[in-house]
Amino acid sequence: MEPHTHVVVLGGGITGLSAAFHLARAHPDVHVTLLEQQPRFGGWVRSARVSVQDPAGHRADVLLEAGPRTLRPNAKSVLELIHLLDLREDVLATPRASPAGRNRFLHVPPAPGLQALPSSLLSALTLPLGRLALGAALCEPLTPANRPADNDGDESVDAFLARRFGADFARTLGSALVHGVYGADARRLSVRAAFPALCASEARGRGSVVWGELGPRAWFAGAPAATDGDDDGWELGCIRDAGWEAKVRGAAVLSFRGGMETLVRALVRVLEGFANVTLRCGAAARALRQDAELNFEVDVDGDASPLRATDIISALPLPALAALLPAHEPLPHLLANPFSTVTVLNLVFPAPAPDAPPLHPPGFGYLIPRPAAGYPAPPDAGTAPPGLLGVVFDSASMPGQDEDGARFVKLTAMLGGPYPLAPTLEADDGALLAAVLPQLAAQLGGALPAPAHYAVHRNTRSIPTYLVGHRARMDALHDALRDAWGGRMKVVGAGVGGVSVADCVKGGRTAAREVAADIDARREG
């Protein structure tokens, strides 16, 4: 046994919690310390239950999400945690057959109201957006292979979609999708980093994405791989139960009765019970260095002496890691990508009377594509209305989260990203609400009542935008970690690969497994 093996995990968001959990389970004889500078763990995953009251005095407890709100049902990294943390009874599923599972919309200015996205062949033939998508898909296999040769074949999402499906498809559908996932400009986001499956389909179809998905090479390749692969030792346990598996297979999305922070609270609770784990909130790392024997010293605010470690897992935003490193030992590309700031506006309205029109159509919500004229420039932001990225119909998508919530309608609007927000709206929640409500009313096609409750969450620099060439830069970063830092530090998180909760959980798990393998190799050597 190596008696002084000590792994320090930097960053207590979902990636760091996953890394600490998986490493502590794999190696009960290794001391793991998790450092988080904020007073709470979980990063951008934040759920809160609030009490609301309508003008008639009816009350309800509703759940508000400040960050991520749903999980992919095929993400084995999260399904594994649900099993290991015994959270199955807390899981809520939105069935694919439900209106929220079937119906999603776009608001496409200058057209008023919402347009439904196709969910069947009939709707693809009859809906305007369906005809746009179907026409582009039918023409795509006829477009000759035209993959760019520079940047290792990488390009922006917008350029890829325009090249294969046409500029109208790219702006209307592609930019809306990027708004919903990355809160970013599709003209800047790397397709290889953000949507690698598109590139894989194009390669498999010898230049055609559609042929790569539907043609003979796709048949011989077999069914598409599950999100996290099937050969990575996933501990799914109760996921194999027939009833549970049917629930997951039939789900469009998953969440928890107590919100996404259920996952954070469960991880913290289990980690607190591990004898080999030390959790520290409000502990900001200020410097990181490595000695000649490849061991580390971490300076922590308020500590009289450095924290010594044999291995480091950094789950920090890449610029935050860059600030810790010695000037003479930098790592490449930590400052290469910009970040999106996304403002989340939770709205709870009194439900309309039974004989009155609903506030929104049955469905999950809607996204808004990039304006045809482009995003407003910062000098014009003061007069432009706040840029909406999309709206989620929370009461329809996850009704089981609210207690006695039938008398209320809950929506969440996302703003910002590539849209500059006027300084007055950045500083004044009331002004932001007053500016957003008329936009929502126009998009939903009817007057809105005064909200019974609202909450504003400004998620500053929360989502990295992977610029073209990101994957090659991350390869160079990992080479430097191996060559210059002896492979003793792993760098993971949303800034490296994948911004979803499932991606972050998987990144932490992968780093933990790599560190465990390194420790075993050193002990055997």
XYZ file of C-alpha atoms in Angstrom:
525
model
C 0.000 0.000 0.000
C 1.135 3.570 -0.766
C 0.463 5.240 2.633
C 0.641 8.873 1.552
C -1.466 8.762 -1.602
C -3.646 11.862 -1.515
C -5.796 13.098 -4.383
C -7.066 16.679 -4.349
C -10.122 17.430 -6.482
C -10.411 21.097 -7.405
C -13.980 22.272 -7.905
C -17.124 20.979 -6.227
C -19.545 21.212 -9.124
C -21.150 18.087 -10.532
C -17.907 17.055 -12.290
C -15.806 17.313 -9.134
C -18.418 15.539 -7.026
C -18.569 12.704 -9.567
C -14.767 12.402 -9.620
C -14.506 12.325 -5.820
C -17.325 9.799 -5.496
C -16.029 7.342 -8.087
C -12.438 7.585 -6.869
C -13.339 7.156 -3.203
C -15.420 4.079 -4.042
C -12.672 2.554 -6.166
C -9.903 3.219 -3.634
C -11.074 3.314 0.007
C -7.396 3.457 1.042
C -6.740 6.706 -0.863
C -7.431 10.015 0.849
C -9.556 12.304 -1.341
C -9.979 16.011 -0.580
C -12.567 18.041 -2.491
C -12.087 21.828 -2.505
C -14.898 24.201 -3.469
C -14.518 27.957 -3.118
C -18.271 28.663 -2.939
C -20.262 28.069 0.288
C -22.180 25.213 -1.377
C -21.466 22.282 -3.689
C -23.100 21.736 -7.047
C -21.926 24.617 -9.209
C -24.640 25.685 -11.653
C -27.019 22.932 -10.490
C -29.395 24.748 -8.143
C -32.966 23.856 -7.181
C -35.218 25.716 -4.750
C -38.755 25.136 -3.522
C -40.822 28.277 -2.931
C -44.316 28.947 -1.643
C -46.589 30.961 -3.962
C -50.074 32.413 -3.605
C -52.595 33.584 -6.216
C -54.965 36.563 -5.819
C -57.701 34.236 -4.522
C -55.444 33.061 -1.701
C -54.658 29.616 -3.081
C -51.166 28.477 -2.163
C -48.738 25.935 -3.575
C -45.136 24.868 -3.219
C -43.356 24.936 -6.580
C -39.858 23.937 -7.580
C -37.617 26.370 -9.438
C -34.456 25.428 -11.313
C -31.721 28.027 -11.743
C -29.603 25.886 -14.053
C -29.954 22.491 -15.759
C -33.431 21.011 -15.424
C -33.533 17.641 -17.213
C -31.408 14.584 -18.019
C -31.155 12.435 -21.123
C -32.741 9.026 -20.425
C -29.971 7.203 -22.352
C -27.084 8.740 -20.367
C -25.555 5.773 -18.578
C -23.279 7.969 -16.483
C -26.356 9.405 -14.741
C -28.335 6.158 -14.711
C -25.383 4.580 -12.920
C -25.424 7.310 -10.256
C -29.177 6.890 -9.813
C -28.510 3.228 -9.016
C -25.445 3.743 -6.815
C -27.079 6.574 -4.853
C -30.425 4.731 -4.581
C -32.421 7.548 -6.202
C -34.799 5.528 -8.362
C -37.852 6.456 -6.285
C -37.023 10.155 -6.676
C -36.887 10.071 -10.485
C -39.609 11.679 -12.576
C -39.993 10.862 -16.277
C -41.691 12.837 -19.014
C -43.116 10.122 -21.313
C -42.292 10.438 -24.989
C -45.980 9.885 -25.750
C -47.101 12.826 -23.583
C -47.730 16.289 -25.068
C -44.551 17.549 -23.405
C -42.621 14.634 -24.885
C -44.059 15.086 -28.392
C -44.593 18.801 -28.861
C -41.819 21.349 -29.170
C -41.972 24.690 -30.886
C -40.000 27.538 -32.402
C -40.817 31.216 -32.418
C -39.454 32.431 -35.753
C -39.569 36.223 -36.059
C -41.120 38.108 -37.724
C -43.903 35.488 -37.833
C -46.188 35.810 -34.793
C -46.768 33.063 -32.276
C -45.240 29.599 -32.175
C -44.606 27.057 -34.922
C -44.635 23.358 -34.085
C -41.624 21.208 -34.872
C -42.407 18.000 -36.751
C -42.811 14.846 -34.669
C -44.118 12.461 -37.351
C -43.989 11.947 -41.103
C -47.426 13.543 -41.461
C -46.337 16.656 -39.571
C -43.149 16.785 -41.651
C -45.343 16.982 -44.740
C -47.846 19.505 -43.403
C -46.058 21.864 -40.992
C -43.939 24.753 -42.326
C -40.951 23.719 -40.213
C -41.575 20.108 -41.200
C -41.402 20.980 -44.877
C -38.196 22.926 -44.279
C -36.597 19.975 -42.473
C -37.893 17.331 -44.867
C -36.864 19.266 -47.960
C -33.370 19.798 -46.605
C -33.069 16.116 -45.652
C -34.182 14.953 -49.109
C -31.749 17.275 -50.898
C -28.759 16.565 -48.632
C -27.770 13.169 -50.135
C -27.732 14.819 -53.576
C -25.170 17.407 -52.444
C -21.642 16.231 -53.317
C -19.212 15.585 -50.492
C -17.774 18.973 -49.537
C -16.075 18.556 -46.163
C -13.395 21.243 -45.602
C -9.786 20.131 -45.533
C -8.482 22.792 -43.126
C -8.743 22.758 -39.299
C -8.688 18.932 -39.376
C -12.118 19.077 -40.973
C -13.577 21.143 -38.135
C -15.906 24.072 -38.751
C -18.710 25.887 -37.025
C -22.088 24.230 -36.484
C -23.651 26.853 -38.730
C -21.136 26.248 -41.514
C -21.611 22.484 -41.321
C -25.405 22.649 -41.456
C -25.417 25.289 -44.200
C -22.977 23.214 -46.241
C -25.031 20.016 -45.974
C -28.627 21.228 -45.475
C -28.763 24.847 -46.617
C -28.489 28.266 -45.001
C -32.204 28.514 -44.089
C -32.081 25.166 -42.262
C -28.875 26.190 -40.488
C -30.217 29.513 -39.251
C -33.761 28.462 -38.407
C -33.240 25.031 -36.875
C -29.508 24.871 -36.183
C -29.147 28.182 -34.382
C -32.241 27.461 -32.272
C -30.771 24.120 -31.160
C -27.478 25.791 -30.228
C -29.363 28.459 -28.268
C -31.077 25.727 -26.271
C -27.969 23.688 -25.455
C -25.044 26.102 -25.434
C -26.623 29.566 -25.282
C -24.170 30.509 -28.027
C -23.784 31.682 -31.617
C -23.834 28.640 -33.935
C -21.468 30.512 -36.262
C -18.721 30.246 -33.635
C -19.365 26.846 -32.043
C -17.230 23.890 -33.199
C -19.314 21.108 -34.729
C -16.705 18.461 -33.884
C -16.716 19.422 -30.219
C -20.425 20.180 -29.778
C -22.104 17.639 -32.079
C -19.549 14.965 -32.986
C -22.299 12.568 -34.096
C -22.969 14.810 -37.112
C -19.363 14.500 -38.221
C -19.418 10.747 -37.652
C -22.552 10.387 -39.770
C -21.025 12.445 -42.567
C -17.901 10.274 -42.537
C -19.932 7.047 -42.432
C -22.080 8.261 -45.328
C -18.989 9.248 -47.368
C -20.024 12.877 -47.376
C -23.759 12.598 -46.666
C -25.157 12.895 -43.144
C -28.510 11.394 -44.142
C -26.874 8.502 -45.990
C -24.632 7.952 -42.972
C -27.719 7.611 -40.763
C -29.956 5.627 -43.093
C -27.735 4.029 -45.743
C -26.148 0.566 -45.895
C -23.049 1.594 -43.946
C -25.336 2.572 -41.062
C -27.107 -0.805 -41.261
C -23.849 -2.741 -41.066
C -22.621 -0.478 -38.270
C -25.588 -1.678 -36.205
C -27.751 0.344 -33.901
C -26.429 3.730 -32.800
C -24.307 3.475 -29.680
C -25.913 4.538 -26.426
C -24.816 7.888 -25.113
C -22.070 6.540 -22.880
C -21.223 3.295 -24.635
C -21.817 -0.258 -23.451
C -18.265 -1.404 -22.741
C -17.190 0.827 -19.873
C -18.178 -1.270 -16.861
C -21.360 0.615 -16.038
C -22.986 -0.414 -12.747
C -26.650 -0.120 -13.691
C -28.089 -2.483 -11.084
C -31.782 -1.701 -10.720
C -31.801 -0.204 -14.212
C -32.149 -3.825 -15.344
C -35.482 -4.088 -13.514
C -38.145 -4.478 -16.201
C -40.501 -1.828 -14.823
C -37.761 0.708 -14.303
C -36.212 -0.002 -17.680
C -39.586 0.508 -19.355
C -39.977 3.834 -17.558
C -36.569 4.992 -18.736
C -36.973 3.692 -22.281
C -40.316 5.435 -22.613
C -39.025 8.774 -21.312
C -38.276 11.886 -23.327
C -36.385 13.403 -20.373
C -35.785 12.649 -16.692
C -35.489 14.751 -13.577
C -36.082 14.371 -9.830
C -39.032 15.152 -7.600
C -36.817 17.523 -5.628
C -35.123 18.976 -8.706
C -31.711 18.447 -10.219
C -29.992 19.364 -6.976
C -31.229 16.006 -5.650
C -28.205 14.508 -7.403
C -25.849 16.989 -5.712
C -27.319 16.474 -2.250
C -27.115 12.689 -2.594
C -23.475 12.814 -3.704
C -22.548 15.115 -0.821
C -24.386 12.920 1.685
C -22.593 9.775 0.535
C -19.195 11.481 0.354
C -19.629 12.776 3.899
C -20.023 9.163 4.988
C -16.771 7.993 3.388
C -13.928 7.788 5.927
C -11.367 8.549 3.218
C -12.991 11.781 1.954
C -12.627 15.364 3.177
C -15.140 17.885 1.846
C -14.321 21.575 2.120
C -16.691 24.360 1.090
C -15.530 27.961 1.121
C -11.985 26.742 0.495
C -10.518 28.586 -2.484
C -7.316 27.251 -4.024
C -4.965 30.142 -4.802
C -1.869 28.472 -6.259
C -0.788 25.078 -7.519
C 2.743 23.815 -8.116
C 4.545 20.519 -8.656
C 7.899 19.522 -7.177
C 10.716 17.476 -8.684
C 9.161 14.239 -7.418
C 5.912 15.100 -9.251
C 3.969 15.724 -6.043
C 1.810 18.820 -5.650
C 1.352 21.671 -3.230
C -1.950 23.553 -3.213
C -2.209 26.895 -1.428
C -5.690 27.300 0.069
C -7.100 30.549 1.431
C -6.905 30.612 5.207
C -4.626 27.566 5.551
C -1.316 28.056 7.343
C 0.483 25.520 5.150
C -0.003 24.118 1.654
C -2.119 21.055 1.015
C 0.140 18.269 -0.303
C -1.116 15.820 -2.905
C 0.186 13.045 -5.089
C -2.483 13.607 -7.762
C -4.803 16.392 -8.851
C -8.143 16.269 -10.605
C -9.109 19.750 -11.776
C -12.805 20.240 -12.435
C -12.422 24.021 -12.429
C -13.342 26.275 -15.344
C -10.216 26.341 -17.495
C -9.485 30.062 -16.900
C -9.693 29.459 -13.129
C -7.137 26.655 -13.437
C -4.871 28.898 -15.511
C -4.860 31.450 -12.689
C -3.493 28.847 -10.231
C -0.505 27.700 -12.278
C 3.052 29.043 -12.011
C 3.916 31.518 -14.753
C 6.841 29.345 -15.869
C 4.686 26.183 -16.098
C 1.549 27.151 -18.022
C -0.741 24.700 -19.741
C -1.806 25.410 -23.333
C -5.245 26.588 -24.466
C -6.826 27.173 -21.057
C -7.937 30.630 -22.176
C -8.908 29.753 -25.748
C -12.705 29.626 -25.424
C -15.177 32.359 -24.477
C -18.112 31.720 -22.158
C -21.816 32.485 -22.427
C -23.671 34.271 -19.654
C -27.251 32.990 -19.512
C -29.885 34.670 -17.386
C -32.662 32.377 -16.170
C -36.038 33.933 -15.346
C -38.442 31.672 -13.415
C -42.080 32.767 -13.708
C -45.092 31.403 -11.796
C -48.503 32.623 -12.998
C -51.958 31.977 -11.572
C -53.611 29.392 -13.795
C -56.377 30.723 -16.055
C -59.993 29.825 -15.320
C -61.150 26.487 -16.771
C -63.143 28.249 -19.513
C -60.296 30.626 -20.423
C -57.582 29.927 -23.032
C -54.405 28.296 -21.644
C -51.292 30.416 -21.279
C -49.323 28.163 -23.634
C -49.954 25.232 -25.983
C -49.419 21.698 -24.655
C -45.749 20.870 -25.036
C -42.253 21.136 -23.633
C -41.461 24.704 -24.675
C -39.955 26.671 -27.527
C -36.652 27.993 -28.843
C -35.930 31.105 -30.872
C -33.456 31.092 -33.778
C -30.842 33.718 -34.540
C -32.369 36.866 -36.061
C -32.100 37.063 -39.850
C -30.174 40.320 -39.448
C -27.859 38.841 -36.816
C -27.498 39.670 -33.143
C -27.620 43.330 -32.095
C -24.254 44.938 -31.511
C -23.451 46.072 -27.944
C -23.926 49.798 -28.741
C -27.537 49.000 -29.702
C -28.199 46.773 -26.718
C -29.520 49.591 -24.576
C -32.520 50.109 -26.855
C -33.030 46.503 -28.001
C -35.406 44.247 -26.048
C -33.651 41.531 -24.058
C -32.662 38.653 -26.315
C -34.670 35.533 -25.511
C -33.109 32.169 -26.315
C -36.092 30.022 -25.412
C -38.814 29.215 -22.901
C -39.594 25.961 -21.054
C -43.164 25.115 -20.042
C -42.118 23.684 -16.674
C -45.607 22.853 -15.413
C -46.156 20.647 -18.461
C -42.678 19.131 -18.689
C -42.295 18.128 -15.008
C -45.661 18.508 -13.232
C -44.703 16.063 -10.489
C -42.210 18.502 -8.995
C -44.866 20.894 -7.679
C -47.100 20.325 -4.676
C -50.705 21.469 -5.256
C -49.434 23.223 -8.352
C -52.506 22.752 -10.574
C -53.638 26.313 -9.819
C -50.397 27.747 -11.206
C -48.505 27.768 -14.502
C -44.714 27.729 -14.300
C -42.471 28.926 -17.136
C -38.744 29.510 -17.383
C -37.255 31.967 -19.881
C -33.576 31.904 -20.891
C -31.911 35.120 -22.026
C -28.498 36.417 -22.993
C -25.808 34.250 -24.499
C -24.923 35.919 -27.821
C -27.408 38.720 -27.112
C -25.881 41.644 -25.201
C -28.007 42.623 -22.217
C -28.460 46.301 -21.399
C -26.670 47.328 -18.172
C -29.958 48.513 -16.652
C -31.447 45.036 -17.150
C -28.339 43.343 -15.752
C -28.700 45.270 -12.509
C -32.464 45.510 -12.019
C -34.595 42.360 -11.730
C -37.842 44.339 -11.917
C -36.781 46.102 -15.099
C -35.812 42.763 -16.637
C -39.217 41.297 -15.771
C -41.020 44.315 -17.223
C -39.039 44.005 -20.454
C -39.533 40.251 -20.858
C -43.266 39.897 -20.113
C -44.468 41.784 -23.240
C -42.203 39.614 -25.410
C -43.585 36.434 -23.868
C -47.167 37.639 -24.321
C -46.542 38.394 -28.003
C -44.835 35.061 -28.609
C -47.497 33.058 -26.766
C -50.288 34.971 -28.479
C -52.225 36.277 -25.504
C -52.155 38.503 -22.457
C -50.360 37.199 -19.382
C -51.536 37.772 -15.809
C -49.247 39.337 -13.269
C -46.873 36.647 -12.003
C -47.491 35.309 -8.521
C -43.730 34.835 -8.178
C -40.582 35.342 -10.196
C -36.882 34.765 -9.666
C -33.866 35.901 -11.681
C -30.620 33.916 -11.798
C -27.669 35.459 -13.623
C -25.394 32.563 -14.538
C -22.296 34.551 -15.397
C -19.828 32.848 -17.737
C -21.589 29.562 -17.160
C -21.366 27.739 -20.511
C -18.154 27.461 -22.554
C -18.353 28.059 -26.302
C -16.073 25.546 -28.010
C -14.468 27.498 -30.819
C -13.465 25.732 -34.032
C -10.420 23.536 -33.374
C -11.393 22.812 -29.757
C -10.801 19.073 -29.896
C -7.305 19.503 -31.319
C -6.530 22.029 -28.597
C -7.754 19.639 -25.898
C -5.533 16.904 -27.372
C -2.578 19.279 -27.037
C -3.602 20.060 -23.454
C -3.681 16.379 -22.538
C -0.286 15.865 -24.190
C 1.143 18.670 -22.055
C -0.376 17.187 -18.897
C 1.325 13.897 -19.705
C 4.694 15.259 -20.842
C 5.268 18.318 -18.647
C 3.275 17.327 -15.556
C 4.008 13.621 -15.476
C 0.389 12.616 -15.985
C -0.371 13.323 -12.319
C -3.020 15.977 -13.060
C -6.280 15.315 -14.906
C -8.274 18.242 -16.311
C -11.989 17.658 -16.872
C -15.284 19.495 -16.821
C -17.595 21.385 -19.128
C -14.703 23.396 -20.540
C -13.053 20.233 -21.845
C -15.787 18.032 -23.269
C -19.555 18.287 -22.957
C -21.718 20.789 -21.078
C -24.627 18.552 -20.047
C -24.942 17.099 -16.557
C -24.401 13.625 -18.034
C -21.226 14.749 -19.831
C -19.858 16.293 -16.638
C -20.678 13.208 -14.542
C -18.990 11.022 -17.128
C -15.930 13.297 -17.256
C -15.497 13.083 -13.489
C -15.933 9.300 -13.567
C -13.371 8.923 -16.358
C -10.824 11.060 -14.503
C -11.352 9.040 -11.320
C -10.806 5.767 -13.164
C -7.636 7.112 -14.794
C -6.232 8.293 -11.452
C -7.111 4.949 -9.834
C -5.281 3.128 -12.637
C -2.250 5.416 -12.225
C -2.158 4.757 -8.468
C -2.351 1.012 -9.036
C 0.450 1.176 -11.601
C 2.709 3.136 -9.246
C 2.106 0.681 -6.426
C 2.819 -2.285 -8.636
C 5.972 -0.608 -9.979
